[in-house]
Coordinates of N, CA, C and O in Angstrom, one line a residue:
M165 N 75.7 44.0 -72.2 CA 75.4 43.5 -73.2 C 75.4 41.7 -73.9 O 75.8 41.2 -73.3
R166 N 74.1 41.4 -74.3 CA 73.9 40.1 -74.6 C 73.4 39.8 -76.2 O 72.8 41.0 -76.6
H167 N 74.0 39.3 -76.9 CA 74.2 38.9 -78.0 C 73.2 37.4 -78.6 O 73.4 36.5 -77.7
Y168 N 72.2 37.4 -79.1 CA 70.9 36.5 -79.1 C 70.4 36.1 -80.9 O 70.7 37.2 -81.5
E169 N 70.9 35.0 -81.2 CA 70.3 34.8 -82.9 C 68.8 35.2 -82.7 O 67.8 34.1 -82.2
C170 N 68.6 35.8 -83.7 CA 67.1 36.0 -83.8 C 66.6 36.0 -85.2 O 67.2 36.0 -86.2
E171 N 65.2 35.9 -85.5 CA 64.9 36.0 -86.9 C 63.7 36.5 -87.0 O 62.7 37.1 -86.5
C172 N 63.9 37.2 -88.6 CA 62.9 38.3 -88.7 C 61.5 37.3 -89.4 O 61.7 36.0 -89.9
L173 N 60.2 37.5 -88.9 CA 58.9 36.6 -89.1 C 58.6 36.9 -90.4 O 58.0 36.3 -90.9
R174 N 59.1 38.0 -90.8 CA 58.5 38.4 -92.8 C 59.3 37.5 -93.6 O 58.8 37.1 -94.2
C175 N 60.8 37.7 -93.2 CA 61.6 37.4 -94.4 C 62.5 36.2 -94.3 O 63.0 35.5 -94.4
S176 N 62.1 35.3 -92.9 CA 62.9 34.4 -92.2 C 64.5 34.5 -92.3 O 65.2 33.9 -92.0
T177 N 64.9 36.0 -92.4 CA 66.3 36.0 -92.2 C 66.7 35.9 -90.8 O 66.6 36.5 -89.7
R178 N 68.1 35.3 -90.2 CA 68.3 35.0 -88.9 C 69.8 36.0 -89.0 O 70.7 36.2 -89.9
K179 N 69.6 36.7 -87.9 CA 70.8 37.5 -87.5 C 71.1 37.4 -86.0 O 70.3 37.4 -85.3
Q180 N 72.5 38.2 -85.6 CA 72.6 38.4 -84.3 C 72.1 39.5 -84.1 O 72.4 40.8 -84.4
I181 N 71.7 39.7 -82.8 CA 70.9 40.8 -82.3 C 71.7 41.3 -81.0 O 71.9 40.4 -80.2
A182 N 72.0 42.5 -80.7 CA 72.9 42.7 -79.1 C 71.6 43.5 -78.7 O 71.0 44.5 -79.3
F183 N 71.2 43.1 -77.4 CA 70.5 43.6 -76.4 C 71.0 44.3 -75.0 O 72.2 43.5 -74.5
S184 N 71.2 45.7 -74.9 CA 72.1 46.3 -73.7 C 71.5 46.4 -72.8 O 71.9 46.5 -71.8
S185 N 70.0 46.1 -72.6 CA 69.5 45.9 -71.5 C 68.7 45.1 -71.2 O 67.7 44.8 -72.0
E186 N 68.2 45.0 -69.4 CA 67.1 44.1 -69.6 C 65.8 44.8 -69.7 O 65.5 45.7 -69.8
P187 N 64.5 44.2 -70.2 CA 64.5 42.6 -70.2 C 65.0 41.9 -71.4 O 64.7 42.5 -72.6
Y188 N 65.9 41.2 -71.5 CA 66.4 40.3 -72.7 C 65.1 39.3 -73.0 O 64.5 38.8 -72.1
P189 N 64.9 38.9 -74.4 CA 63.9 38.1 -74.9 C 64.2 36.8 -74.7 O 65.4 36.4 -74.6
E190 N 63.0 36.1 -74.4 CA 63.3 34.6 -73.9 C 63.3 33.6 -75.5 O 62.5 34.5 -76.3
L191 N 63.0 32.7 -75.4 CA 62.9 31.6 -77.0 C 61.7 31.9 -77.1 O 60.7 31.8 -76.5
G192 N 61.4 32.3 -78.5 CA 60.0 31.8 -79.0 C 59.3 33.5 -78.6 O 58.0 34.1 -79.4
E193 N 59.5 34.2 -77.7 CA 59.3 35.8 -77.4 C 59.2 36.5 -79.1 O 60.7 36.8 -79.5
V194 N 58.3 37.6 -79.1 CA 58.4 38.0 -80.3 C 58.6 39.5 -79.9 O 57.9 40.1 -78.8
F195 N 59.3 40.4 -80.8 CA 59.7 41.9 -80.4 C 59.4 42.4 -81.6 O 60.3 41.8 -82.4
S196 N 59.8 43.9 -81.2 CA 59.8 44.4 -82.8 C 61.2 45.0 -83.1 O 62.1 45.4 -81.8
F197 N 62.2 44.8 -84.4 CA 63.2 45.6 -84.4 C 63.4 45.6 -86.2 O 63.0 45.3 -86.9
E198 N 64.5 46.8 -86.3 CA 64.6 47.1 -87.8 C 65.1 45.7 -88.4 O 66.4 45.4 -88.0
C199 N 64.6 45.6 -89.6 CA 65.4 44.3 -90.3 C 66.1 45.0 -91.4 O 65.6 45.8 -92.3
T200 N 67.1 44.3 -91.8 CA 67.9 45.0 -92.8 C 67.7 44.5 -94.3 O 68.0 45.3 -95.1
I201 N 67.1 43.7 -94.4 CA 66.4 42.9 -95.7 C 65.4 43.8 -96.0 O 64.9 44.2 -96.9
C202 N 64.2 43.6 -95.2 CA 62.7 44.5 -95.2 C 62.9 45.7 -95.5 O 62.0 46.6 -95.9
K203 N 63.9 46.2 -94.7 CA 64.2 47.4 -94.5 C 63.1 48.7 -93.5 O 62.9 49.4 -93.9
E204 N 62.5 47.9 -93.0 CA 61.5 48.8 -91.8 C 61.4 47.7 -90.7 O 62.0 46.4 -90.5
R205 N 60.8 48.1 -89.7 CA 60.7 47.7 -88.6 C 59.5 46.8 -88.6 O 58.6 47.0 -88.7
T206 N 60.3 45.3 -88.1 CA 59.2 43.9 -88.1 C 59.5 43.3 -86.7 O 60.3 43.6 -85.8
N207 N 58.6 42.2 -86.8 CA 58.9 41.4 -85.6 C 59.9 40.6 -86.1 O 59.6 39.8 -87.1
F208 N 60.3 40.2 -85.1 CA 61.9 39.3 -84.8 C 61.3 38.2 -83.6 O 60.7 38.6 -82.5
T209 N 61.7 37.1 -83.7 CA 61.8 36.5 -82.8 C 63.1 35.8 -82.3 O 63.7 35.4 -83.5
R210 N 63.6 35.2 -81.1 CA 64.6 34.8 -80.7 C 64.3 33.3 -81.0 O 63.6 32.6 -80.6
V211 N 65.5 32.5 -81.5 CA 65.3 31.4 -81.7 C 66.7 30.4 -81.5 O 67.6 31.2 -80.4
I212 N 66.6 29.1 -81.4 CA 67.8 28.6 -80.8 C 68.7 28.1 -81.6 O 68.9 28.0 -82.7
G213 N 69.8 29.1 -81.1 CA 71.4 29.0 -82.3 C 72.2 28.3 -80.9 O 71.6 27.3 -79.6
K214 N 73.4 28.5 -81.0 CA 74.4 27.2 -80.1 C 74.2 28.0 -78.6 O 74.4 27.0 -77.7
K215 N 74.5 29.3 -78.7 CA 74.1 29.7 -77.4 C 72.7 29.3 -76.6 O 72.8 28.8 -75.4
A216 N 71.7 29.5 -77.3 CA 70.4 28.9 -76.8 C 70.5 27.9 -76.2 O 69.9 27.4 -75.3
S217 N 70.8 26.8 -77.1 CA 70.7 25.5 -77.0 C 71.7 25.0 -75.5 O 71.0 24.4 -74.7
A218 N 72.7 25.9 -75.6 CA 73.6 25.7 -74.3 C 72.9 26.2 -73.1 O 73.2 25.3 -71.9
E219 N 72.4 27.2 -73.4 CA 71.6 28.0 -72.1 C 70.3 26.9 -71.7 O 70.2 26.7 -70.7
L220 N 69.6 26.4 -72.5 CA 68.5 25.6 -72.4 C 68.8 24.5 -71.8 O 68.5 23.9 -70.8
C221 N 70.2 23.8 -72.1 CA 70.5 22.5 -71.8 C 71.0 22.7 -69.9 O 70.9 22.0 -69.2
R222 N 71.9 24.4 -69.9 CA 72.0 24.2 -68.5 C 70.9 24.4 -67.3 O 70.8 23.9 -66.1
K223 N 69.7 25.0 -68.2 CA 68.6 25.3 -67.2 C 67.8 23.8 -66.9 O 67.7 23.6 -65.6
H224 N 68.2 22.9 -67.9 CA 67.0 21.8 -67.8 C 68.2 20.8 -66.7 O 67.8 20.4 -65.5
A225 N 69.3 20.8 -66.6 CA 70.4 20.2 -66.0 C 70.4 20.7 -64.6 O 70.2 20.0 -63.4
E226 N 70.4 22.2 -63.8 CA 70.0 22.7 -63.0 C 68.5 22.2 -62.2 O 68.7 22.0 -61.3
Q227 N 67.6 22.5 -63.2 CA 66.3 21.8 -62.7 C 66.4 20.6 -62.2 O 65.3 20.3 -61.0
K228 N 66.8 19.6 -62.9 CA 67.0 18.4 -62.8 C 67.4 18.2 -61.6 O 67.4 17.3 -60.7
L229 N 68.8 18.7 -61.3 CA 69.7 18.6 -60.1 C 68.6 18.8 -58.9 O 69.0 18.4 -57.7
R230 N 68.0 20.4 -58.9 CA 67.5 20.5 -58.0 C 66.4 20.0 -57.4 O 65.6 19.5 -56.2
Q231 N 65.6 19.2 -58.5 CA 64.4 18.1 -58.5 C 64.9 16.7 -57.4 O 64.5 16.3 -56.5
T232 N 66.3 16.4 -58.0 CA 66.8 15.2 -57.2 C 67.1 15.6 -55.7 O 66.6 15.1 -54.9
I233 N 67.4 16.5 -55.8 CA 68.2 17.0 -54.1 C 66.5 17.2 -53.6 O 66.5 16.5 -52.4
S234 N 65.6 17.9 -54.1 CA 64.3 17.8 -53.3 C 63.7 16.4 -52.7 O 63.1 16.5 -51.7
D235 N 63.4 15.7 -53.9 CA 63.3 14.1 -53.6 C 64.0 13.5 -52.7 O 63.2 12.6 -51.7
G236 N 65.5 13.8 -52.5 CA 66.1 13.3 -51.5 C 65.6 13.6 -50.3 O 65.4 12.9 -49.3
C237 N 65.8 15.0 -50.0 CA 64.7 15.2 -48.9 C 63.9 15.1 -48.7 O 63.6 15.0 -47.2
A238 N 62.6 14.9 -49.5 CA 61.6 14.5 -49.2 C 61.4 13.1 -48.7 O 60.7 12.6 -47.7
A239 N 62.0 12.2 -49.6 CA 62.5 11.1 -48.9 C 62.7 10.3 -47.7 O 62.2 9.3 -46.9
H240 N 63.5 11.5 -46.7 CA 64.0 11.4 -45.4 C 63.0 12.2 -44.3 O 63.6 12.6 -43.4
G241 N 62.3 13.1 -45.2 CA 61.6 14.4 -44.4 C 62.0 15.2 -44.0 O 61.9 16.1 -42.7
F242 N 63.3 15.5 -44.7 CA 64.2 16.9 -44.4 C 63.5 17.9 -45.2 O 62.9 17.7 -46.3
Q243 N 63.5 19.1 -44.3 CA 62.9 20.5 -45.2 C 64.4 21.0 -45.8 O 65.6 20.9 -45.4
H244 N 64.4 21.5 -46.9 CA 65.7 22.4 -47.6 C 65.1 23.6 -48.3 O 63.7 23.9 -48.5
R245 N 66.0 24.5 -48.5 CA 65.9 25.8 -49.4 C 67.5 25.7 -50.0 O 68.2 25.5 -49.8
F246 N 67.1 26.3 -51.3 CA 68.3 26.5 -52.2 C 68.7 28.0 -51.7 O 68.1 29.3 -51.9
L247 N 69.8 28.4 -51.9 CA 70.5 29.8 -51.9 C 71.6 29.9 -52.8 O 72.7 29.0 -52.4
Y248 N 71.6 30.4 -53.9 CA 72.6 30.6 -55.0 C 72.5 29.0 -55.5 O 71.8 28.5 -55.8
Q249 N 73.8 28.9 -55.3 CA 74.4 27.2 -55.9 C 74.5 26.5 -54.6 O 74.7 25.2 -54.5
S250 N 74.0 26.8 -53.4 CA 73.9 25.9 -52.3 C 72.7 25.3 -51.8 O 71.6 26.2 -52.2
V251 N 72.5 24.3 -51.1 CA 71.5 23.9 -50.7 C 71.5 23.9 -48.9 O 72.4 23.3 -48.6
I252 N 70.4 24.3 -48.2 CA 70.5 24.3 -46.7 C 69.4 23.1 -46.4 O 68.2 23.2 -47.0
I253 N 69.9 22.2 -45.7 CA 69.2 21.1 -45.2 C 68.7 21.2 -44.0 O 69.7 21.2 -43.1
T254 N 67.6 21.1 -43.4 CA 67.2 21.6 -42.2 C 66.6 19.9 -41.6 O 65.3 19.4 -42.2
T255 N 67.3 19.1 -40.4 CA 66.5 17.8 -40.1 C 66.1 18.4 -38.6 O 66.1 19.6 -38.4
Q256 N 65.5 17.2 -38.2 CA 65.0 17.3 -36.7 C 66.0 17.7 -35.8 O 65.6 18.3 -35.1
L257 N 67.3 17.3 -35.9 CA 68.5 17.4 -35.0 C 69.5 18.5 -35.5 O 69.9 19.3 -34.6
S258 N 69.6 19.0 -36.9 CA 70.6 20.0 -37.0 C 70.3 20.7 -38.6 O 69.3 20.4 -39.2
D259 N 71.4 21.3 -38.9 CA 71.2 22.2 -39.9 C 72.5 21.6 -40.8 O 73.5 21.6 -40.3
W260 N 72.4 21.7 -42.2 CA 73.3 21.1 -42.9 C 73.6 22.3 -44.3 O 72.6 22.7 -44.9
C261 N 74.8 22.3 -45.1 CA 75.0 22.9 -46.2 C 75.7 22.6 -47.0 O 76.9 22.3 -46.3
F262 N 75.8 22.7 -48.4 CA 76.5 22.4 -48.9 C 76.3 23.0 -50.3 O 75.2 23.3 -50.8
D263 N 77.6 23.3 -51.3 CA 77.4 24.0 -52.9 C 77.1 22.5 -53.3 O 78.0 21.7 -53.8
Y264 N 76.0 22.4 -54.2 CA 75.6 21.0 -55.0 C 76.2 20.9 -56.3 O 75.8 20.1 -56.9
H265 N 76.9 22.2 -56.7 CA 77.4 22.4 -58.4 C 78.8 21.6 -58.3 O 79.5 21.5 -59.0
Q266 N 79.6 21.2 -56.9 CA 81.1 21.0 -57.1 C 81.0 19.4 -57.1 O 80.1 18.7 -56.3
S267 N 81.8 18.7 -57.8 CA 81.8 17.7 -57.5 C 82.8 17.1 -56.0 O 82.5 15.9 -56.1
A268 N 83.5 17.9 -56.1 CA 84.1 17.4 -54.3 C 83.5 18.3 -53.4 O 83.6 19.6 -53.2
I269 N 82.7 18.0 -52.2 CA 81.8 18.7 -51.9 C 82.2 19.0 -50.4 O 82.9 17.9 -49.9
T270 N 82.2 20.3 -49.9 CA 82.5 20.3 -48.2 C 80.7 20.5 -47.7 O 80.5 21.3 -48.2
L271 N 80.8 19.6 -47.0 CA 79.8 19.8 -46.1 C 79.6 20.8 -44.5 O 80.5 20.3 -43.9
Y272 N 78.9 21.3 -44.4 CA 79.1 22.2 -43.2 C 77.8 21.8 -42.5 O 76.7 21.8 -42.8
H273 N 78.2 21.7 -40.9 CA 77.1 21.3 -40.2 C 76.8 22.2 -39.2 O 78.0 22.9 -38.4
E274 N 75.9 22.4 -38.3 CA 75.6 23.5 -37.4 C 76.2 22.8 -35.7 O 76.2 21.8 -36.1
S275 N 77.0 23.4 -35.4 CA 77.8 23.0 -34.4 C 77.0 23.0 -33.2 O 75.7 23.8 -32.9
S276 N 77.2 21.9 -32.3 CA 76.4 21.5 -30.7 C 76.9 22.6 -30.4 O 76.4 23.2 -29.2
V277 N 78.5 22.7 -30.0 CA 78.9 22.8 -29.3 C 79.4 24.7 -29.8 O 79.8 24.2 -31.2
K278 N 79.2 25.6 -29.6 CA 79.4 26.7 -30.4 C 80.4 27.7 -30.2 O 80.7 29.1 -30.1
I279 N 81.6 27.0 -29.8 CA 83.0 27.6 -29.7 C 83.9 26.7 -30.1 O 83.9 25.6 -30.3
N280 N 84.5 27.3 -31.2 CA 86.1 26.7 -32.0 C 86.9 26.5 -31.0 O 87.6 27.2 -30.5
F281 N 87.4 25.3 -30.8 CA 88.1 24.8 -29.6 C 89.9 25.4 -30.1 O 90.3 25.9 -29.2
Q282 N 90.0 25.6 -31.4 CA 91.2 26.3 -31.4 C 91.6 27.6 -31.2 O 92.5 28.1 -31.4
T283 N 90.4 28.1 -31.8 CA 90.8 30.2 -31.5 C 89.9 30.5 -30.4 O 90.2 31.8 -29.7
G284 N 88.9 29.9 -30.0 CA 88.1 30.3 -28.9 C 86.9 30.9 -29.1 O 86.1 31.8 -28.6
D285 N 87.1 31.3 -30.6 CA 85.6 32.2 -30.9 C 84.6 31.1 -31.4 O 84.5 30.1 -31.2
Y286 N 83.5 32.3 -31.3 CA 82.0 31.7 -31.6 C 82.1 30.8 -32.7 O 82.5 31.4 -33.8
A287 N 81.6 29.8 -32.9 CA 81.5 28.6 -34.5 C 79.8 28.7 -34.4 O 79.4 27.7 -33.6
K288 N 79.3 28.9 -35.4 CA 77.8 28.7 -35.8 C 77.6 27.0 -36.3 O 76.9 26.3 -35.9
S289 N 79.2 26.9 -37.0 CA 78.7 25.9 -38.1 C 80.7 25.4 -37.7 O 81.1 26.1 -37.6
H290 N 80.6 23.9 -38.2 CA 81.9 23.2 -38.6 C 82.1 22.6 -39.6 O 80.8 22.0 -40.2
V291 N 83.0 22.5 -40.3 CA 82.8 21.2 -41.6 C 82.8 20.1 -41.2 O 84.1 19.6 -40.4
Q292 N 81.9 19.3 -41.7 CA 82.0 18.0 -41.5 C 82.9 17.3 -42.3 O 83.3 16.0 -41.8
F293 N 83.0 17.7 -43.3 CA 84.0 17.1 -44.0 C 84.3 18.0 -45.2 O 83.6 18.6 -45.8
R294 N 85.8 18.0 -45.8 CA 86.1 19.0 -46.9 C 86.6 18.2 -48.3 O 87.3 17.2 -48.1
N295 N 86.1 18.7 -49.4 CA 86.3 18.0 -50.6 C 86.0 16.5 -50.7 O 87.4 15.7 -51.4
R296 N 85.1 16.0 -50.4 CA 84.7 14.7 -51.1 C 84.0 14.2 -51.8 O 83.2 15.0 -52.1
K297 N 84.8 13.5 -52.8 CA 83.6 13.2 -54.1 C 82.6 12.4 -53.8 O 82.5 10.9 -53.2
M298 N 81.2 13.3 -53.7 CA 79.9 12.4 -53.5 C 79.1 13.1 -54.4 O 79.2 14.5 -54.5
S299 N 77.9 12.6 -54.5 CA 76.8 13.2 -55.1 C 76.1 13.8 -54.1 O 76.0 13.6 -53.0
P300 N 75.2 14.6 -54.6 CA 74.4 15.4 -53.6 C 73.2 14.3 -53.1 O 73.2 14.4 -51.8
L301 N 72.9 13.1 -53.7 CA 72.1 12.2 -52.9 C 73.1 11.3 -51.7 O 72.6 11.1 -50.9
E302 N 74.1 11.2 -52.1 CA 74.7 10.7 -51.5 C 75.3 11.2 -49.8 O 75.5 10.8 -49.2
V303 N 75.4 12.8 -50.2 CA 75.4 13.6 -49.2 C 74.1 13.7 -48.5 O 74.3 13.5 -47.3
I304 N 73.0 13.8 -49.1 CA 71.6 13.5 -48.1 C 71.6 12.2 -47.2 O 71.3 11.9 -46.4
E305 N 72.0 11.2 -48.1 CA 71.9 9.7 -47.1 C 73.0 9.9 -46.1 O 72.7 9.4 -44.9
Y306 N 74.4 10.3 -46.3 CA 75.3 10.7 -45.0 C 74.7 11.5 -44.0 O 74.4 11.3 -42.5
I307 N 73.9 12.8 -44.4 CA 73.2 13.2 -43.3 C 72.0 12.5 -42.5 O 72.3 12.6 -41.3
A308 N 71.4 11.6 -43.2 CA 70.3 10.9 -42.3 C 70.7 10.1 -42.1 O 70.6 9.4 -40.7
A309 N 72.5 9.5 -42.2 CA 72.7 8.4 -41.0 C 73.4 9.1 -40.3 O 73.5 8.2 -39.0
H310 N 73.8 10.1 -40.3 CA 74.6 11.0 -39.2 C 73.5 11.0 -38.2 O 73.3 11.1 -37.0
D311 N 72.2 11.5 -38.8 CA 71.3 12.3 -37.7 C 70.7 11.0 -37.1 O 70.4 11.1 -35.7
A312 N 70.6 9.3 -37.5 CA 70.3 8.7 -37.2 C 71.4 8.0 -35.9 O 70.8 7.5 -34.8
W313 N 72.7 8.4 -36.2 CA 73.4 8.1 -35.1 C 73.5 8.8 -34.3 O 73.2 9.0 -33.2
R314 N 73.5 10.3 -34.5 CA 73.0 11.3 -33.5 C 71.6 11.0 -32.5 O 72.0 11.1 -31.2
A315 N 70.8 10.6 -33.3 CA 69.5 10.3 -32.2 C 69.8 8.8 -31.4 O 69.4 9.1 -30.0
I316 N 70.4 8.1 -31.8 CA 70.8 6.8 -30.7 C 71.8 7.5 -29.5 O 71.4 7.2 -28.6
V317 N 72.4 8.3 -30.1 CA 73.8 8.7 -28.9 C 73.0 9.6 -27.8 O 73.0 9.7 -26.7
M318 N 72.1 10.5 -28.7 CA 71.1 11.4 -27.6 C 70.5 10.6 -26.7 O 70.4 11.0 -25.8
K319 N 69.8 9.7 -27.4 CA 69.1 9.0 -26.7 C 69.6 8.3 -25.4 O 69.3 8.4 -24.2
D320 N 70.7 8.0 -25.7 CA 71.6 6.9 -24.7 C 72.0 7.8 -23.3 O 72.2 7.3 -22.5
D321 N 72.4 8.9 -24.0 CA 72.9 9.9 -23.0 C 71.8 10.3 -21.7 O 72.0 10.9 -20.6
S322 N 70.5 10.8 -22.5 CA 69.2 11.4 -21.8 C 68.1 10.4 -21.4 O 67.6 10.7 -20.7
G323 N 68.0 9.2 -21.9 CA 66.9 8.8 -21.9 C 65.8 8.9 -22.8 O 64.6 8.2 -22.8
I324 N 65.6 10.4 -23.5 CA 64.9 10.9 -23.9 C 64.8 10.6 -25.4 O 65.9 10.8 -26.0
P325 N 63.8 10.3 -26.4 CA 64.1 10.5 -27.5 C 64.7 11.6 -28.3 O 64.3 12.7 -27.8
A326 N 65.4 11.3 -29.3 CA 66.0 12.6 -29.7 C 64.9 13.4 -30.6 O 65.5 14.9 -30.6
E327 N 64.3 13.0 -31.1 CA 63.2 13.9 -31.9 C 62.5 14.7 -30.5 O 62.6 16.2 -31.1
Q328 N 62.3 14.4 -29.5 CA 61.8 15.4 -28.5 C 62.9 16.2 -27.9 O 62.5 17.4 -28.0
I329 N 64.3 15.9 -27.8 CA 65.1 16.8 -27.6 C 65.5 17.9 -28.6 O 65.5 19.2 -28.2
G330 N 65.5 17.4 -29.9 CA 65.6 18.5 -31.3 C 64.5 19.1 -31.0 O 64.7 20.8 -31.1
R331 N 63.1 19.2 -30.7 CA 62.2 20.1 -30.3 C 62.1 20.8 -29.2 O 62.0 22.1 -29.2
Q332 N 62.8 20.7 -28.3 CA 62.9 20.9 -26.7 C 64.2 22.0 -26.9 O 64.1 23.1 -26.8
K333 N 65.0 22.0 -28.0 CA 66.2 22.7 -28.4 C 65.6 24.1 -29.2 O 66.0 24.8 -28.6
E334 N 64.5 23.7 -30.0 CA 63.9 25.0 -30.7 C 63.0 25.9 -29.5 O 62.8 26.6 -29.9
E335 N 62.6 25.5 -28.7 CA 61.7 25.8 -27.9 C 62.2 26.8 -26.8 O 63.0 27.3 -26.8

């Protein structure tokens, strides 16, 4: 059940209305409801109260954060997708994942070696670092620097440019 501040469009009375099921009204959306002042069913609209204002701020902050991450990934040519509150970043060489809502970020990295040497179990990913105070853009810069380093190491080991090795791995 959700409570929203709404206003009667006939008498301009504001009141809290409880909605027991979806679809919940969006801001500015007009719906029919029984007005206690007008004594009949009239049109109401959801208006900005404290709760709605906070909800708008959260939505705006989320959109801004996602756009910042998208711009950072695009600047380095990385692909990304959002999954709940985390972002999965795919580079030429590897995959990364972190929760972008946390101030202390734990970065997961796709493992090159698919075995956890401590347990002997299969390991798709490992923790690159845990609970480090970084912004999402700093994490993206770290990923770019790590991939640049990895490209040099891979080229030195094989003599083949790392981008080609990454493509060979996918094929």
